Amino acid sequence: MTEAAPKIQDYAVIGNGRSAALVSRGGSIDWLCWPRFDSPSLFGALLDPRTGGSWGIAPALPAEVGRRYLDGTNVLETRFRTATGAATLTDFMTAVSEEDKRRLLLPEHELVRRAVCEEGEVELVVRFDPRPDYGRARARIRDAGALGLRIDMGSWLVALHGRAAFMPAEGGGVAARVRLRAGEAVAFALTFSAEAPGVVPHLGDAAGEKLALTAGWWRRWAARARYDGPHRDAVVRSALVLKLMSYAPSGAIVAAPTTSLPERAGGDLNWDYRFCWLRDAAFTARALFGLGYEEEAEAFCSWLLHATRLTRPELRVIYDVFGETVPRESDLPHLGGYGGSRPVRTGNGARGQVQLDVYGEVVEAVTHFAGRGRPLDRDTQAMLRHYGEYVCRHWEEPDNGIWEPRGERRHFTHSKLLCWVALDRLLALHRDGRVRGIPAARFAENRDRIRRDIEERGWNPKLECYTQVLGGETLDASVLQMAFLGFAGASSERMRQTYRRVVERLGAGPGLVYRYEQSLGGREGAFAMCSFWLADFLARGGGSEDEARESFASTLRYANDLGLFAEEIDPDTGEALGNFPQAFTHVGLINAALSLEERERRDCGRLTVAAAGGRPQAVREVRP
Amino acid sequence: MNFDDWLLWGFVGTVVLSVVVAAGQGFGLTRMNLPYLLGTMFTPDRDRAKLVGVGCHFLSGWAFALLYLAVFHSLGRATWWLGALAGVVHAAFVLAVGMPLLPALHPRMANEQHGPTVVRQLEPPGFLALHYGVGTPVAVLVAHMAFGAILGAFCDIDLR
């Protein structure tokens, strides 16, 4: 049984709010890090099919493959049809309520795979080849009979449970063949225990019960999405993806569950995204609050306040799920990389960068939080005050900017914009009595100076648009955020001109844009998040409702068959590029959809007023 | 045992312990805030939790001072270094056993098996409370050594 190496978009993701696995279209788990997103991989074939390790379950004969998520869940169903029959493979990580956990003794982590033969007869090949520590450690698989195949990893235990006659396989690991006739099923559970003794999971009927509990949990969670706009399915799928990227014990949200999937095929733009970027904070808070996921949004804001405590008033760019500094960037030279894209990296070098925009992002996220009537305790008020003072002292300095280029620091317009946001929101919180004791006159003076600087030096009269850096000639899609953040109305002349110029110079086809001009010559893909910003901008008054809908639908077409997005999209082939799935892209999708929904509601209200003979209201700028 | 000594030096020891941990916070070594951790057992209000927590902290400080004094009595001597040594044992127990157990005792603390349900809760401290900063074990160790040293140095254990 051979198959071509899967494309990035050929993967699906499953998880339990603490870790995630990538499953290929061919039924192979090629990426799994336990116990946390940023732990070393147990299966890493995604980054090297020979060294990384995987766990495949697929028919022995060539098969047609179809797949889907069970409605409203993160439970994956892959259907195989062969010349002799058809079988369905259901993959999920057990995800149940805390009440159910107290009732059932469950393993710390459990990945369940259940195959059911639906027609005829299907022979399945099960190949289990774990390679701990990114393939650097040798997995000694010990057959403990009814207690399963066990791999001791120091004080940790990984065990595979399930009825099959496993034999050592050529090339490593163990393999078994399982023949199923119509109506028969076989289940396997892979468990992880950090605290001995491990829990031996029940299979057979119990696997069906776990499936029912897990699917039920996800469906109840998905049903809470408060969204009535267009493309509801895509929005709910994005919310489910975002939930998979969240680390429930702390409320943190990682950018992606993978490392080193290339932004440039065969190239070296390979980064570790299994950490939490403060840059994403404001967008994430708006997406979660906007969809009505208040607990997740509050947990995220809580994590934000907790994580940043050690370094305040200075903020780092990235933190791990418990708010610690991320590891130094290092290479894994023994891994060949996805599609030969090397090096494979762990840790992230952006950890030492200066990005002034993070202050605005954090303050904006806290503003969303406070805007829901939550009181801000004295510590949080002091922290916000210190951020404002830090911004006043440093906004005139150059930084590394939102896209984290590894070159010299520059005066990025986007960074200045977010400095303006930090001071503007703090002054608003002060006016509302939420943050006391801030030097309002000083903050207001700096805020106004930043605005003047952006309007005078960030605007290029020759190009008629806002530019990437102050006094610059190059374009950057991040300036479209001025509308999102309330710096300039989307319908203002300057923003409309900027939008036109961005589409003209950075456009990569319908609904697609590159993030900046430096992408154009570098075989980098169109940036999916920025592409959703186009629809968001149009929905906020930069264009008509129809234009916004069309732009949104155009970008949506680049999702894979399950509705998942990577960081970038190859405009020529439509293939996914970069780490997968990418939380930031799905946050962009949700926010654009929320803007569309609000635009529809507003236009509908205006039509109703007009139909009733009243005077239509002037179009109000939508504020996040 | 001298009752006044126990009250006075138990109080002083707890003050010093709190100051050392708070200094660790101030210097960016740890996010550990003992009064806050204790107070949130009773209320989710952050400001109120710190107040309640300070009260609980002093009560537990006196309770632990009793244990230290019992140790001094059984050994028949009380010196600053013996107290500091008891502090090392105390800190090791708190970090290695107490902190990982805390999520089971604390009604508003998540544990590392929590999820995917999210509720707004305190992060679990983890082994050696490392989730609260890599400098946490050092801050907790120094604080408990200071606590023990004060009790050992100043408490009259009256061995007659």
XYZ file of C-alpha atoms in Angstrom, chain A residues 16-18 36 95-98 101 108 217 243 247-250 295-296 298-299 302-303 306-307 309-310 321-324 369 377-379, chain B residues 24-31 33 45-47 50 110-124 130-135:
68
model
C -8.987 17.689 23.332
C -8.213 21.282 24.353
C -4.741 20.329 25.597
C 1.200 19.666 25.504
C -13.275 15.163 25.241
C -15.891 15.067 27.957
C -17.268 17.418 30.592
C -15.594 17.780 33.975
C -14.498 12.982 34.128
C -4.915 11.761 31.004
C -19.646 17.636 24.202
C -11.220 25.707 20.454
C -5.127 25.101 26.124
C -7.923 24.656 28.636
C -5.867 24.501 31.879
C -4.620 28.047 31.362
C -15.877 31.699 29.154
C -13.160 31.074 26.574
C -12.459 35.504 29.728
C -10.062 32.602 30.254
C -7.096 36.004 32.302
C -4.165 34.108 30.802
C -1.312 36.352 34.229
C 1.267 35.514 31.546
C 3.010 39.564 34.916
C 6.677 38.548 35.048
C 0.798 28.094 27.419
C 1.709 28.845 31.039
C 3.179 32.262 30.319
C 6.808 31.185 30.321
C -13.029 42.189 28.470
C -8.882 44.984 39.936
C -6.199 47.341 41.167
C -3.341 45.207 39.878
C 10.387 37.654 43.891
C 7.270 38.912 42.112
C 8.614 42.427 41.953
C 11.881 41.260 40.420
C 10.057 39.147 37.840
C 11.168 35.816 39.341
C 7.761 34.370 40.102
C 4.042 34.914 39.758
C 1.220 35.135 45.311
C -12.937 38.920 43.655
C -9.239 39.603 43.130
C -8.953 42.569 45.488
C -5.844 39.264 48.590
C -7.719 24.221 36.982
C -5.607 21.111 36.743
C -3.491 19.887 33.845
C -6.106 17.311 32.878
C -8.722 20.037 32.685
C -10.423 20.565 29.346
C -11.749 21.028 26.814
C -14.272 22.782 29.085
C -12.864 26.173 29.974
C -13.842 28.101 33.023
C -12.127 31.193 34.290
C -9.872 29.662 36.879
C -6.413 29.929 38.301
C -3.669 28.159 36.437
C -2.331 25.061 38.180
C 7.213 25.995 37.739
C 4.113 27.211 35.882
C 4.335 30.336 38.034
C 7.806 31.142 36.733
C 11.082 29.245 36.656
C 12.336 31.328 39.586
